[in-house]
Structures are given as structure tokens and as C-alpha cells.
PDB file of C-alpha atoms in Angstrom:
ATOM      1  CA  GLY A   1     155.566 150.086  75.439  1.00 83.00           C
ATOM      2  CA  MET A   2     157.685 147.607  76.785  1.00 80.00           C
ATOM      3  CA  THR A   3     159.685 144.621  74.439  1.00 81.00           C
ATOM      4  CA  TYR A   4     160.858 141.260  74.970  1.00 73.00           C
ATOM      5  CA  LYS A   5     164.471 142.998  73.943  1.00 78.00           C
ATOM      6  CA  ASP A   6     164.078 145.743  76.991  1.00 78.00           C
ATOM      7  CA  SER A   7     163.351 142.723  79.423  1.00 71.00           C
ATOM      8  CA  GLY A   8     167.028 141.170  78.136  1.00 74.00           C
ATOM      9  CA  VAL A   9     166.139 138.504  75.567  1.00 75.00           C
ATOM     10  CA  ASP A  10     166.994 138.953  72.336  1.00 79.00           C
ATOM     11  CA  ILE A  11     165.178 136.793  70.036  1.00 75.00           C
ATOM     12  CA  ASP A  12     167.205 138.469  67.129  1.00 82.00           C
ATOM     13  CA  ALA A  13     170.468 137.041  68.752  1.00 86.00           C
ATOM     14  CA  GLY A  14     168.867 133.969  69.076  1.00 82.00           C
ATOM     15  CA  ALA A  15     168.028 133.839  65.481  1.00 82.00           C
ATOM     16  CA  GLU A  16     171.608 134.326  64.395  1.00 87.00           C
ATOM     17  CA  LEU A  17     173.111 131.961  66.754  1.00 88.00           C
ATOM     18  CA  VAL A  18     170.757 129.487  65.592  1.00 83.00           C
ATOM     19  CA  ARG A  19     172.446 130.283  61.644  1.00 85.00           C
ATOM     20  CA  ARG A  20     175.950 130.143  63.367  1.00 90.00           C
ATOM     21  CA  ILE A  21     175.238 126.656  64.429  1.00 87.00           C
ATOM     22  CA  ALA A  22     173.204 125.510  61.447  1.00 83.00           C
ATOM     23  CA  LYS A  23     176.728 126.234  59.249  1.00 86.00           C
ATOM     24  CA  MET A  24     178.131 123.889  61.952  1.00 87.00           C
ATOM     25  CA  CYS A  25     175.493 121.155  61.826  1.00 81.00           C
ATOM     26  CA  PRO A  26     173.281 121.773  58.722  1.00 73.00           C
ATOM     27  CA  ASP A  27     170.572 119.374  60.266  1.00 68.00           C
ATOM     28  CA  VAL A  28     169.389 121.730  63.142  1.00 62.00           C
ATOM     29  CA  GLY A  29     166.553 124.155  63.006  1.00 56.00           C
ATOM     30  CA  GLY A  30     163.313 122.309  62.943  1.00 58.00           C
ATOM     31  CA  PHE A  31     161.414 121.564  66.038  1.00 56.00           C
ATOM     32  CA  GLY A  32     163.261 117.863  66.865  1.00 62.00           C
ATOM     33  CA  GLY A  33     166.048 116.670  65.584  1.00 82.00           C
ATOM     34  CA  LEU A  34     165.741 113.425  63.193  1.00 90.00           C
ATOM     35  CA  PHE A  35     167.933 110.188  63.703  1.00 92.00           C
ATOM     36  CA  PRO A  36     167.347 107.437  61.036  1.00 92.00           C
ATOM     37  CA  PHE A  37     166.514 104.116  62.832  1.00 95.00           C
ATOM     38  CA  GLY A  38     165.561 101.336  61.128  1.00 96.00           C
ATOM     39  CA  ASP A  39     162.139 101.841  59.286  1.00 97.00           C
ATOM     40  CA  SER A  40     161.727 105.078  62.027  1.00 97.00           C
ATOM     41  CA  TYR A  41     163.082 107.995  62.787  1.00 95.00           C
ATOM     42  CA  LEU A  42     164.015 109.225  66.635  1.00 96.00           C
ATOM     43  CA  ILE A  43     163.107 112.495  67.128  1.00 96.00           C
ATOM     44  CA  ALA A  44     164.990 114.363  70.323  1.00 95.00           C
ATOM     45  CA  GLY A  45     164.306 117.174  71.967  1.00 94.00           C
ATOM     46  CA  THR A  46     166.132 119.727  74.746  1.00 94.00           C
ATOM     47  CA  ASP A  47     164.523 122.459  77.086  1.00 95.00           C
ATOM     48  CA  GLY A  48     164.429 124.179  80.121  1.00 96.00           C
ATOM     49  CA  VAL A  49     162.028 125.758  82.045  1.00 96.00           C
ATOM     50  CA  GLY A  50     163.640 129.345  81.803  1.00 93.00           C
ATOM     51  CA  THR A  51     163.038 132.447  83.939  1.00 93.00           C
ATOM     52  CA  LYS A  52     159.292 130.746  85.344  1.00 96.00           C
ATOM     53  CA  LEU A  53     161.579 129.196  87.586  1.00 97.00           C
ATOM     54  CA  LYS A  54     162.270 132.694  89.527  1.00 95.00           C
ATOM     55  CA  LEU A  55     158.253 132.721  89.542  1.00 95.00           C
ATOM     56  CA  ALA A  56     158.332 129.401  91.224  1.00 97.00           C
ATOM     57  CA  PHE A  57     160.954 130.296  93.851  1.00 97.00           C
ATOM     58  CA  ASP A  58     158.743 133.515  94.837  1.00 95.00           C
ATOM     59  CA  LEU A  59     155.864 131.619  94.998  1.00 96.00           C
ATOM     60  CA  ASP A  60     157.578 128.438  96.931  1.00 97.00           C
ATOM     61  CA  LYS A  61     155.867 126.357  94.901  1.00 97.00           C
ATOM     62  CA  HIS A  62     157.756 123.466  93.120  1.00 98.00           C
ATOM     63  CA  ASP A  63     155.479 120.743  92.174  1.00 98.00           C
ATOM     64  CA  THR A  64     154.528 122.430  88.864  1.00 98.00           C
ATOM     65  CA  VAL A  65     157.903 123.203  87.095  1.00 98.00           C
ATOM     66  CA  GLY A  66     158.014 119.792  86.188  1.00 98.00           C
ATOM     67  CA  ILE A  67     155.675 119.775  83.820  1.00 98.00           C
ATOM     68  CA  ASP A  68     156.309 122.558  82.041  1.00 98.00           C
ATOM     69  CA  LEU A  69     159.961 121.167  81.842  1.00 98.00           C
ATOM     70  CA  VAL A  70     158.647 117.898  80.161  1.00 98.00           C
ATOM     71  CA  ALA A  71     156.089 119.712  78.269  1.00 98.00           C
ATOM     72  CA  MET A  72     158.819 121.869  76.733  1.00 97.00           C
ATOM     73  CA  SER A  73     160.474 119.293  75.145  1.00 97.00           C
ATOM     74  CA  VAL A  74     157.629 116.620  74.407  1.00 98.00           C
ATOM     75  CA  ASN A  75     155.240 119.471  72.994  1.00 97.00           C
ATOM     76  CA  ASP A  76     158.654 120.105  70.274  1.00 95.00           C
ATOM     77  CA  ILE A  77     158.900 116.356  69.194  1.00 96.00           C
ATOM     78  CA  ILE A  78     155.305 115.477  68.729  1.00 98.00           C
ATOM     79  CA  THR A  79     155.304 118.080  65.807  1.00 97.00           C
ATOM     80  CA  SER A  80     157.048 115.378  64.033  1.00 96.00           C
ATOM     81  CA  GLY A  81     154.123 113.018  65.053  1.00 97.00           C
ATOM     82  CA  ALA A  82     156.454 110.861  67.386  1.00 98.00           C
ATOM     83  CA  LYS A  83     155.316 109.644  69.908  1.00 98.00           C
ATOM     84  CA  PRO A  84     157.298 110.139  73.136  1.00 98.00           C
ATOM     85  CA  LEU A  85     159.590 107.030  74.425  1.00 98.00           C
ATOM     86  CA  PHE A  86     161.337 108.435  77.023  1.00 98.00           C
ATOM     87  CA  PHE A  87     162.603 111.522  79.089  1.00 98.00           C
ATOM     88  CA  LEU A  88     165.973 112.690  80.785  1.00 98.00           C
ATOM     89  CA  ASP A  89     166.226 115.365  83.182  1.00 98.00           C
ATOM     90  CA  TYR A  90     169.025 117.511  84.666  1.00 98.00           C
ATOM     91  CA  PHE A  91     168.404 119.236  88.162  1.00 97.00           C
ATOM     92  CA  ALA A  92     171.478 121.762  89.326  1.00 98.00           C
ATOM     93  CA  THR A  93     171.582 123.424  92.383  1.00 97.00           C
ATOM     94  CA  GLY A  94     173.799 125.060  95.474  1.00 96.00           C
ATOM     95  CA  ALA A  95     173.055 123.359  97.927  1.00 96.00           C
ATOM     96  CA  LEU A  96     170.463 120.208  97.776  1.00 96.00           C
ATOM     97  CA  ASP A  97     167.336 120.724  99.810  1.00 96.00           C
ATOM     98  CA  VAL A  98     165.575 117.042  99.461  1.00 96.00           C
ATOM     99  CA  ASP A  99     162.096 117.852  99.985  1.00 97.00           C
ATOM    100  CA  LYS A 100     162.245 120.878  97.353  1.00 97.00           C
ATOM    101  CA  ALA A 101     164.035 118.376  94.989  1.00 97.00           C
ATOM    102  CA  GLU A 102     161.455 115.397  95.362  1.00 97.00           C
ATOM    103  CA  LYS A 103     158.691 118.068  94.797  1.00 98.00           C
ATOM    104  CA  VAL A 104     160.536 119.034  91.568  1.00 98.00           C
ATOM    105  CA  ILE A 105     161.014 115.717  90.291  1.00 97.00           C
ATOM    106  CA  ALA A 106     157.221 114.809  91.574  1.00 98.00           C
ATOM    107  CA  GLY A 107     156.452 117.437  88.633  1.00 98.00           C
ATOM    108  CA  ILE A 108     158.495 115.676  85.813  1.00 98.00           C
ATOM    109  CA  VAL A 109     157.078 112.485  86.336  1.00 98.00           C
ATOM    110  CA  GLU A 110     153.420 113.890  86.567  1.00 98.00           C
ATOM    111  CA  GLY A 111     154.739 115.603  83.211  1.00 98.00           C
ATOM    112  CA  CYS A 112     156.023 112.077  81.645  1.00 98.00           C
ATOM    113  CA  ASN A 113     152.314 110.587  82.806  1.00 98.00           C
ATOM    114  CA  GLN A 114     150.579 113.234  80.682  1.00 98.00           C
ATOM    115  CA  SER A 115     153.066 111.974  77.661  1.00 97.00           C
ATOM    116  CA  ASP A 116     152.910 108.975  78.077  1.00 96.00           C
ATOM    117  CA  CYS A 117     156.746 108.532  78.223  1.00 96.00           C
ATOM    118  CA  GLY A 118     158.902 107.034  80.788  1.00 96.00           C
ATOM    119  CA  LEU A 119     161.597 109.114  82.847  1.00 97.00           C
ATOM    120  CA  LEU A 120     164.566 106.655  82.026  1.00 97.00           C
ATOM    121  CA  GLY A 121     167.022 109.018  84.541  1.00 96.00           C
ATOM    122  CA  GLY A 122     168.593 112.033  85.150  1.00 96.00           C
ATOM    123  CA  GLU A 123     171.339 114.132  86.926  1.00 96.00           C
ATOM    124  CA  THR A 124     171.312 115.852  90.340  1.00 96.00           C
ATOM    125  CA  ALA A 125     174.159 118.288  90.547  1.00 97.00           C
ATOM    126  CA  GLU A 126     175.334 119.747  93.716  1.00 96.00           C
ATOM    127  CA  MET A 127     177.436 122.993  92.937  1.00 97.00           C
ATOM    128  CA  PRO A 128     178.265 125.308  96.032  1.00 96.00           C
ATOM    129  CA  GLY A 129     178.629 128.961  95.049  1.00 94.00           C
ATOM    130  CA  PHE A 130     176.767 128.396  91.912  1.00 95.00           C
ATOM    131  CA  TYR A 131     173.297 129.133  92.083  1.00 95.00           C
ATOM    132  CA  PRO A 132     171.720 131.750  94.671  1.00 94.00           C
ATOM    133  CA  ASP A 133     170.625 130.206  97.977  1.00 93.00           C
ATOM    134  CA  GLY A 134     167.460 128.216  97.188  1.00 93.00           C
ATOM    135  CA  GLU A 135     167.399 128.461  93.571  1.00 96.00           C
ATOM    136  CA  TYR A 136     167.957 125.821  91.135  1.00 97.00           C
ATOM    137  CA  ASP A 137     167.687 125.144  87.295  1.00 97.00           C
ATOM    138  CA  LEU A 138     166.441 122.317  85.057  1.00 98.00           C
ATOM    139  CA  SER A 139     166.620 120.827  81.725  1.00 98.00           C
ATOM    140  CA  GLY A 140     165.310 118.018  80.070  1.00 98.00           C
ATOM    141  CA  PHE A 141     165.705 115.766  76.969  1.00 97.00           C
ATOM    142  CA  ALA A 142     162.876 113.872  75.189  1.00 97.00           C
ATOM    143  CA  VAL A 143     163.801 111.385  72.656  1.00 97.00           C
ATOM    144  CA  GLY A 144     160.075 110.089  70.557  1.00 97.00           C
ATOM    145  CA  SER A 145     159.988 107.797  67.176  1.00 98.00           C
ATOM    146  CA  VAL A 146     157.993 107.789  64.345  1.00 97.00           C
ATOM    147  CA  LYS A 147     157.568 105.971  61.284  1.00 98.00           C
ATOM    148  CA  LYS A 148     159.140 107.304  58.311  1.00 96.00           C
ATOM    149  CA  GLU A 149     156.132 107.174  56.213  1.00 96.00           C
ATOM    150  CA  ALA A 150     154.702 108.831  58.864  1.00 97.00           C
ATOM    151  CA  LEU A 151     156.836 111.417  59.390  1.00 97.00           C
ATOM    152  CA  VAL A 152     155.168 115.211  59.634  1.00 97.00           C
ATOM    153  CA  ASP A 153     157.482 117.736  58.116  1.00 95.00           C
ATOM    154  CA  GLY A 154     155.190 120.176  56.712  1.00 96.00           C
ATOM    155  CA  SER A 155     156.428 119.088  53.191  1.00 96.00           C
ATOM    156  CA  LYS A 156     152.814 118.621  51.877  1.00 97.00           C
ATOM    157  CA  ILE A 157     151.560 121.878  52.830  1.00 98.00           C
ATOM    158  CA  THR A 158     150.028 124.046  50.754  1.00 98.00           C
ATOM    159  CA  VAL A 159     147.607 127.472  49.714  1.00 98.00           C
ATOM    160  CA  GLY A 160     144.058 126.641  51.233  1.00 98.00           C
ATOM    161  CA  ASP A 161     145.243 124.381  54.281  1.00 98.00           C
ATOM    162  CA  LYS A 162     143.728 124.959  57.490  1.00 98.00           C
ATOM    163  CA  LEU A 163     145.406 126.056  60.813  1.00 98.00           C
ATOM    164  CA  VAL A 164     143.708 124.295  63.755  1.00 98.00           C
ATOM    165  CA  GLY A 165     144.950 125.928  67.320  1.00 98.00           C
ATOM    166  CA  LEU A 166     144.795 124.196  70.575  1.00 98.00           C
ATOM    167  CA  PRO A 167     144.508 126.019  73.270  1.00 98.00           C
ATOM    168  CA  SER A 168     147.102 126.701  75.714  1.00 98.00           C
ATOM    169  CA  SER A 169     146.451 127.036  79.812  1.00 98.00           C
ATOM    170  CA  GLY A 170     148.632 130.666  79.916  1.00 97.00           C
ATOM    171  CA  VAL A 171     151.734 131.928  79.698  1.00 97.00           C
ATOM    172  CA  HIS A 172     153.492 128.674  79.664  1.00 96.00           C
ATOM    173  CA  SER A 173     157.061 128.686  79.614  1.00 95.00           C
ATOM    174  CA  ASN A 174     158.229 131.721  77.288  1.00 93.00           C
ATOM    175  CA  GLY A 175     158.239 134.984  77.684  1.00 92.00           C
ATOM    176  CA  PHE A 176     158.699 134.978  81.535  1.00 92.00           C
ATOM    177  CA  SER A 177     161.789 137.905  81.195  1.00 90.00           C
ATOM    178  CA  LEU A 178     159.035 140.252  80.173  1.00 93.00           C
ATOM    179  CA  VAL A 179     156.410 138.930  82.282  1.00 95.00           C
ATOM    180  CA  ARG A 180     158.474 139.751  85.284  1.00 93.00           C
ATOM    181  CA  ARG A 181     159.295 143.335  84.263  1.00 94.00           C
ATOM    182  CA  VAL A 182     155.869 143.761  83.925  1.00 96.00           C
ATOM    183  CA  LEU A 183     154.674 142.908  86.836  1.00 94.00           C
ATOM    184  CA  ALA A 184     157.876 145.388  88.557  1.00 93.00           C
ATOM    185  CA  ALA A 185     156.440 148.002  86.621  1.00 93.00           C
ATOM    186  CA  SER A 186     152.713 147.495  87.435  1.00 94.00           C
ATOM    187  CA  GLY A 187     152.859 147.789  91.102  1.00 92.00           C
ATOM    188  CA  SER A 188     151.244 144.289  91.440  1.00 94.00           C
ATOM    189  CA  THR A 189     152.039 141.316  93.428  1.00 94.00           C
ATOM    190  CA  MET A 190     151.196 137.983  92.292  1.00 95.00           C
ATOM    191  CA  ALA A 191     148.880 137.785  95.567  1.00 96.00           C
ATOM    192  CA  ASP A 192     146.641 140.214  93.427  1.00 96.00           C
ATOM    193  CA  PRO A 193     143.603 139.122  91.733  1.00 96.00           C
ATOM    194  CA  CYS A 194     143.759 138.395  88.099  1.00 96.00           C
ATOM    195  CA  PRO A 195     141.070 140.373  86.606  1.00 95.00           C
ATOM    196  CA  GLY A 196     138.891 137.769  84.355  1.00 95.00           C
ATOM    197  CA  THR A 197     139.671 134.940  86.689  1.00 94.00           C
ATOM    198  CA  GLU A 198     138.954 133.107  89.543  1.00 95.00           C
ATOM    199  CA  GLY A 199     142.533 132.996  90.746  1.00 96.00           C
ATOM    200  CA  THR A 200     145.382 135.616  91.326  1.00 97.00           C
ATOM    201  CA  ILE A 201     147.913 136.383  89.153  1.00 97.00           C
ATOM    202  CA  GLY A 202     150.472 134.252  90.643  1.00 97.00           C
ATOM    203  CA  ASP A 203     148.126 131.471  90.140  1.00 97.00           C
ATOM    204  CA  ALA A 204     147.576 132.373  86.331  1.00 97.00           C
ATOM    205  CA  LEU A 205     151.290 132.641  85.784  1.00 97.00           C
ATOM    206  CA  ILE A 206     152.660 129.555  87.152  1.00 97.00           C
ATOM    207  CA  LYS A 207     149.938 127.157  85.666  1.00 98.00           C
ATOM    208  CA  PRO A 208     151.741 124.089  84.040  1.00 98.00           C
ATOM    209  CA  THR A 209     152.180 123.980  79.998  1.00 98.00           C
ATOM    210  CA  VAL A 210     150.102 122.102  78.572  1.00 98.00           C
ATOM    211  CA  ILE A 211     151.116 118.749  76.990  1.00 98.00           C
ATOM    212  CA  TYR A 212     149.535 117.893  73.747  1.00 98.00           C
ATOM    213  CA  THR A 213     150.749 114.632  73.040  1.00 98.00           C
ATOM    214  CA  ARG A 214     147.439 112.848  73.183  1.00 97.00           C
ATOM    215  CA  GLN A 215     145.824 115.556  71.057  1.00 98.00           C
ATOM    216  CA  VAL A 216     148.001 115.603  68.694  1.00 98.00           C
ATOM    217  CA  LEU A 217     148.929 111.940  68.168  1.00 98.00           C
ATOM    218  CA  ALA A 218     145.060 111.248  67.949  1.00 97.00           C
ATOM    219  CA  ALA A 219     145.256 114.021  64.916  1.00 98.00           C
ATOM    220  CA  CYS A 220     147.933 111.905  63.106  1.00 97.00           C
ATOM    221  CA  ASP A 221     146.267 108.829  63.546  1.00 96.00           C
ATOM    222  CA  ALA A 222     142.751 109.812  62.108  1.00 97.00           C
ATOM    223  CA  LEU A 223     143.304 112.684  59.864  1.00 97.00           C
ATOM    224  CA  GLU A 224     146.342 113.832  57.861  1.00 97.00           C
ATOM    225  CA  VAL A 225     148.295 116.506  59.600  1.00 98.00           C
ATOM    226  CA  LYS A 226     150.668 117.906  57.130  1.00 98.00           C
ATOM    227  CA  GLY A 227     152.348 120.231  60.124  1.00 98.00           C
ATOM    228  CA  ALA A 228     152.790 120.914  63.704  1.00 98.00           C
ATOM    229  CA  ALA A 229     154.382 124.143  65.376  1.00 97.00           C
ATOM    230  CA  HIS A 230     154.475 124.356  68.945  1.00 97.00           C
ATOM    231  CA  ILE A 231     153.891 127.737  70.228  1.00 97.00           C
ATOM    232  CA  THR A 232     156.524 129.132  72.314  1.00 94.00           C
ATOM    233  CA  GLY A 233     159.516 131.982  72.476  1.00 87.00           C
ATOM    234  CA  GLY A 234     158.598 133.967  69.278  1.00 90.00           C
ATOM    235  CA  GLY A 235     154.676 133.640  69.104  1.00 94.00           C
ATOM    236  CA  PHE A 236     152.551 132.935  65.964  1.00 95.00           C
ATOM    237  CA  THR A 237     155.234 134.969  64.368  1.00 94.00           C
ATOM    238  CA  GLU A 238     158.313 133.347  64.383  1.00 92.00           C
ATOM    239  CA  ASN A 239     156.879 129.832  65.207  1.00 94.00           C
ATOM    240  CA  ILE A 240     154.375 129.089  62.093  1.00 95.00           C
ATOM    241  CA  PRO A 241     156.393 129.437  59.461  1.00 94.00           C
ATOM    242  CA  ARG A 242     159.188 126.962  60.613  1.00 91.00           C
ATOM    243  CA  VAL A 243     156.381 124.425  59.848  1.00 94.00           C
ATOM    244  CA  LEU A 244     155.991 125.684  55.863  1.00 96.00           C
ATOM    245  CA  PRO A 245     157.598 124.516  53.187  1.00 95.00           C
ATOM    246  CA  LYS A 246     160.841 126.421  52.363  1.00 91.00           C
ATOM    247  CA  GLY A 247     161.575 128.126  48.575  1.00 92.00           C
ATOM    248  CA  LYS A 248     157.291 127.775  47.653  1.00 95.00           C
ATOM    249  CA  GLY A 249     156.315 131.353  48.452  1.00 95.00           C
ATOM    250  CA  TYR A 250     153.979 130.259  50.953  1.00 97.00           C
ATOM    251  CA  GLY A 251     152.648 132.294  54.311  1.00 97.00           C
ATOM    252  CA  VAL A 252     149.685 132.189  56.784  1.00 98.00           C
ATOM    253  CA  LYS A 253     146.866 134.524  57.171  1.00 98.00           C
ATOM    254  CA  ILE A 254     146.005 134.598  61.127  1.00 98.00           C
ATOM    255  CA  GLU A 255     142.405 135.890  61.666  1.00 98.00           C
ATOM    256  CA  LEU A 256     142.594 138.023  64.989  1.00 97.00           C
ATOM    257  CA  GLY A 257     139.587 137.457  67.237  1.00 96.00           C
ATOM    258  CA  SER A 258     138.730 133.803  65.947  1.00 97.00           C
ATOM    259  CA  TRP A 259     140.164 132.563  69.539  1.00 97.00           C
ATOM    260  CA  PRO A 260     139.644 133.804  72.570  1.00 96.00           C
ATOM    261  CA  VAL A 261     142.784 135.325  74.154  1.00 96.00           C
ATOM    262  CA  LEU A 262     142.968 134.856  78.024  1.00 96.00           C
ATOM    263  CA  PRO A 263     142.803 137.199  80.558  1.00 97.00           C
ATOM    264  CA  ILE A 264     146.512 137.166  81.697  1.00 97.00           C
ATOM    265  CA  PHE A 265     147.657 138.264  78.482  1.00 97.00           C
ATOM    266  CA  LYS A 266     145.201 141.215  78.451  1.00 97.00           C
ATOM    267  CA  TRP A 267     146.809 141.879  81.706  1.00 97.00           C
ATOM    268  CA  ILE A 268     150.436 141.788  80.614  1.00 97.00           C
ATOM    269  CA  GLN A 269     149.427 143.903  77.421  1.00 97.00           C
ATOM    270  CA  GLU A 270     147.811 146.748  79.171  1.00 96.00           C
ATOM    271  CA  ASN A 271     150.254 146.872  82.392  1.00 96.00           C
ATOM    272  CA  GLY A 272     153.347 146.746  79.982  1.00 96.00           C
ATOM    273  CA  SER A 273     151.857 148.847  77.522  1.00 95.00           C
ATOM    274  CA  ILE A 274     152.917 146.312  75.072  1.00 95.00           C
ATOM    275  CA  GLU A 275     152.049 146.986  71.550  1.00 95.00           C
ATOM    276  CA  GLU A 276     149.895 143.641  69.319  1.00 95.00           C
ATOM    277  CA  MET A 277     152.755 142.648  67.317  1.00 95.00           C
ATOM    278  CA  GLU A 278     155.189 142.789  70.188  1.00 94.00           C
ATOM    279  CA  MET A 279     153.035 140.255  71.942  1.00 96.00           C
ATOM    280  CA  LEU A 280     152.436 138.013  68.958  1.00 96.00           C
ATOM    281  CA  ARG A 281     155.962 137.708  68.479  1.00 93.00           C
ATOM    282  CA  THR A 282     156.512 137.028  72.225  1.00 94.00           C
ATOM    283  CA  PHE A 283     153.797 135.108  73.716  1.00 96.00           C
ATOM    284  CA  ASN A 284     151.124 132.416  72.530  1.00 97.00           C
ATOM    285  CA  MET A 285     148.586 134.178  73.035  1.00 97.00           C
ATOM    286  CA  GLY A 286     146.025 131.392  73.753  1.00 97.00           C
ATOM    287  CA  ILE A 287     146.974 129.196  71.296  1.00 98.00           C
ATOM    288  CA  GLY A 288     149.674 126.393  72.782  1.00 98.00           C
ATOM    289  CA  MET A 289     150.195 124.095  69.269  1.00 98.00           C
ATOM    290  CA  MET A 290     148.867 124.350  65.690  1.00 98.00           C
ATOM    291  CA  LEU A 291     147.926 121.731  63.299  1.00 98.00           C
ATOM    292  CA  VAL A 292     147.925 122.420  59.542  1.00 98.00           C
ATOM    293  CA  MET A 293     145.636 120.281  57.790  1.00 98.00           C
ATOM    294  CA  ASP A 294     143.667 120.331  54.347  1.00 97.00           C
ATOM    295  CA  ALA A 295     139.636 120.963  54.195  1.00 97.00           C
ATOM    296  CA  GLU A 296     139.155 117.296  53.934  1.00 97.00           C
ATOM    297  CA  SER A 297     140.689 116.447  57.067  1.00 98.00           C
ATOM    298  CA  PHE A 298     139.298 119.476  58.677  1.00 98.00           C
ATOM    299  CA  ALA A 299     135.748 118.193  57.447  1.00 98.00           C
ATOM    300  CA  LYS A 300     136.489 114.971  58.950  1.00 97.00           C
ATOM    301  CA  LEU A 301     137.655 116.336  63.014  1.00 97.00           C
ATOM    302  CA  GLU A 302     134.263 118.164  62.786  1.00 97.00           C
ATOM    303  CA  GLU A 303     132.698 115.313  62.155  1.00 97.00           C
ATOM    304  CA  GLY A 304     133.829 113.688  65.080  1.00 95.00           C
ATOM    305  CA  ALA A 305     136.993 111.425  63.443  1.00 95.00           C
ATOM    306  CA  CYS A 306     139.161 111.867  66.413  1.00 95.00           C
ATOM    307  CA  ASP A 307     138.882 113.565  69.601  1.00 94.00           C
ATOM    308  CA  ILE A 308     141.480 116.179  70.386  1.00 96.00           C
ATOM    309  CA  GLY A 309     139.167 118.524  72.810  1.00 96.00           C
ATOM    310  CA  PRO A 310     138.507 121.976  72.125  1.00 97.00           C
ATOM    311  CA  TYR A 311     140.041 123.790  68.765  1.00 98.00           C
ATOM    312  CA  TYR A 312     139.844 126.719  66.683  1.00 98.00           C
ATOM    313  CA  VAL A 313     140.597 127.510  62.985  1.00 98.00           C
ATOM    314  CA  VAL A 314     143.102 130.551  63.437  1.00 98.00           C
ATOM    315  CA  GLY A 315     143.742 131.136  59.792  1.00 98.00           C
ATOM    316  CA  GLU A 316     144.713 129.259  56.757  1.00 98.00           C
ATOM    317  CA  VAL A 317     148.101 129.078  54.451  1.00 98.00           C
ATOM    318  CA  VAL A 318     148.175 131.938  51.651  1.00 98.00           C
ATOM    319  CA  GLU A 319     150.862 132.824  49.080  1.00 97.00           C
ATOM    320  CA  GLY A 320     153.115 135.149  50.213  1.00 95.00           C
ATOM    321  CA  GLU A 321     155.637 135.183  53.547  1.00 93.00           C
ATOM    322  CA  GLY A 322     155.622 135.538  57.087  1.00 94.00           C
ATOM    323  CA  VAL A 323     152.428 135.249  58.850  1.00 96.00           C
ATOM    324  CA  GLU A 324     150.224 138.493  57.683  1.00 97.00           C
ATOM    325  CA  TYR A 325     147.519 139.256  60.444  1.00 97.00           C
ATOM    326  CA  THR A 326     144.071 140.438  59.783  1.00 96.00           C
ATOM    327  CA  GLY A 327     140.879 141.487  62.424  1.00 93.00           C
ATOM    328  CA  SER A 328     141.778 142.057  66.030  1.00 90.00           C
ATOM    329  CA  MET A 329     142.432 140.566  68.844  1.00 85.00           C
ATOM    330  CA  GLU A 330     139.011 141.256  71.173  1.00 69.00           C
TER     331      GLU A 330
END
């Protein structure tokens, strides 16, 4: 079966680079960087949209990748309980196509509206000969703030805490190098219907990433959220351990089948003959944000203490290491 590494992305090499950077800058490694500022922390994050942009070029659809751009940074900083304050964008292209760029920026503005943050500024770089015709690249930078006493940092997580998952809209913005290989190998085109949905494969793949600002901040206000993980590249397997307190010997147990796996993931898995564990360390599989809370906070959530939309209890914190999966994906 296909793996993410075969498609040219080496998760292990990425982890090694983070290790080397950590030697130079010991504070790197969480989902967002913390900067003490009076009685608060400023939290900053940066990201791009990755090879999902190739999909936008192929579909000639440019009005939603800006939402993905904002989502990738904002979803990282809200895992600390931070309220997003402002966003900056960088748009680079060979020759500026004003109409196309306007659509991209409109998506960024929409993403900022969904995040309740301001688009403070940006850079448009025109670099002839640097990009193929009609293509562009994006990166974004988000800054938020959280009171020091309200910081969500995973330090209070303990055995028995529940993992509450918030549904994703689809592949979000990670794993597209593998998706594009699967698409090529399957003989399908993006115009073909996506089984289990009313739309095409292209529709399912380009769907913008969910921005979880309102859900996560509502939960942080009303409950004691002990940790939060944005499920991006590396899936459950790589992202959930990042929020557990170090050195305590905690892992998590995930109950496969406790949430609906979206049809697009089934299509990817079948057409790429991808093993279940490879899917779980590459894609979000239908859960884009994970909240960790104790039984008491979960009871309050069940009683309606706050409205975070649909959620699924997908597992719990256990003694052990890493992520252990039980059950099977439906």
C-alpha cells in the first residue's frame, strides 16, 4: 500500500529538523510559540496551505484556500486557549493575476471573520521565473493572547481524562502529497463522484479546513479544558502526544469506530491500498480538533454548559506511551 513517505513527505525527517532547531531555540515544539506580555502570553503560529494549492490550481478554484491558510495558524494558537488577535499573510507568485489574487485574499478575509481576528496586513511578492505560470504560494502568521492563569498547556492532564473530538470537514490542509498520488493511481479525476457524498472528489478534497476558534474558546470559558490538539499532518498518532505532560508516562487510548470516518478518507484508503495505521498517522480521519477534559467538565458539557456543536468522545488518557488504538474504523 501507499505511504506518505512514498509520496515524497518524510515525517521522520521533519521530526529530526524540529529536534535540531530545538537545540538552537529550546522554546520551540508546541503548537504555538509563547511570549510573556504583562499578565498575558502572546501566542504566535505560522503555516501554509501545502500542496492543497495544487488542487486549487487544477480546479481553478481560489476563493477558499485563504480560509485554509487562516485555519492552519489559528487552529494551532487556540490550542493554548488563546483568542486570535490578528493575522498577516504572504502571497507569492511569478506574474500577478489580480483577479485570482483578489479571490485568494477574499478567502483570507473570510477566514479571519470566522476566527474573530483582524487581517492586519500582508506582503504580495511578484517573482518572475520563480513559480510555474498561474501558480502561487501562501503563508500566514497569526497572533493571539491568553491570560497567564488561563493558559491551556496540558500540564494538568491525568489518567482517565476524556478525549473529546470535534469533527473535521474533510482532509483539511494536510496529506495532499499522498492524496494527489492516490488520485493519479486510481484513474479517477476530480470531476468523478465521491462515493457516500452528493458531490465530486474535487468538492470533497477542496473543502476548507474548519476554524475551531468559537468552539474551543467557548469550551475554555465554560469548562476546564486541560489540553487541546490540532489534528494536522501526522494525524492522531503524532499530534495527540504533543499535548500530554512530559515525563509522566501518559499515553492515550483511542476507540476506533467512536466517530464517523468521512467518506473521502474511505475513498483515499481504498484507492491507495493504504494501511489503517498509515491513515491514522497522516490524516485527521474526521476529527480536526481534540480537547482533553476530566469527567466533571465532560458532565458539564453533556448538560449543555456551552455549545461547541457536535462532538465525539474518542478515547481517554491512560498510563503508557504514545497512542494505542482499539476497535476498528467503520
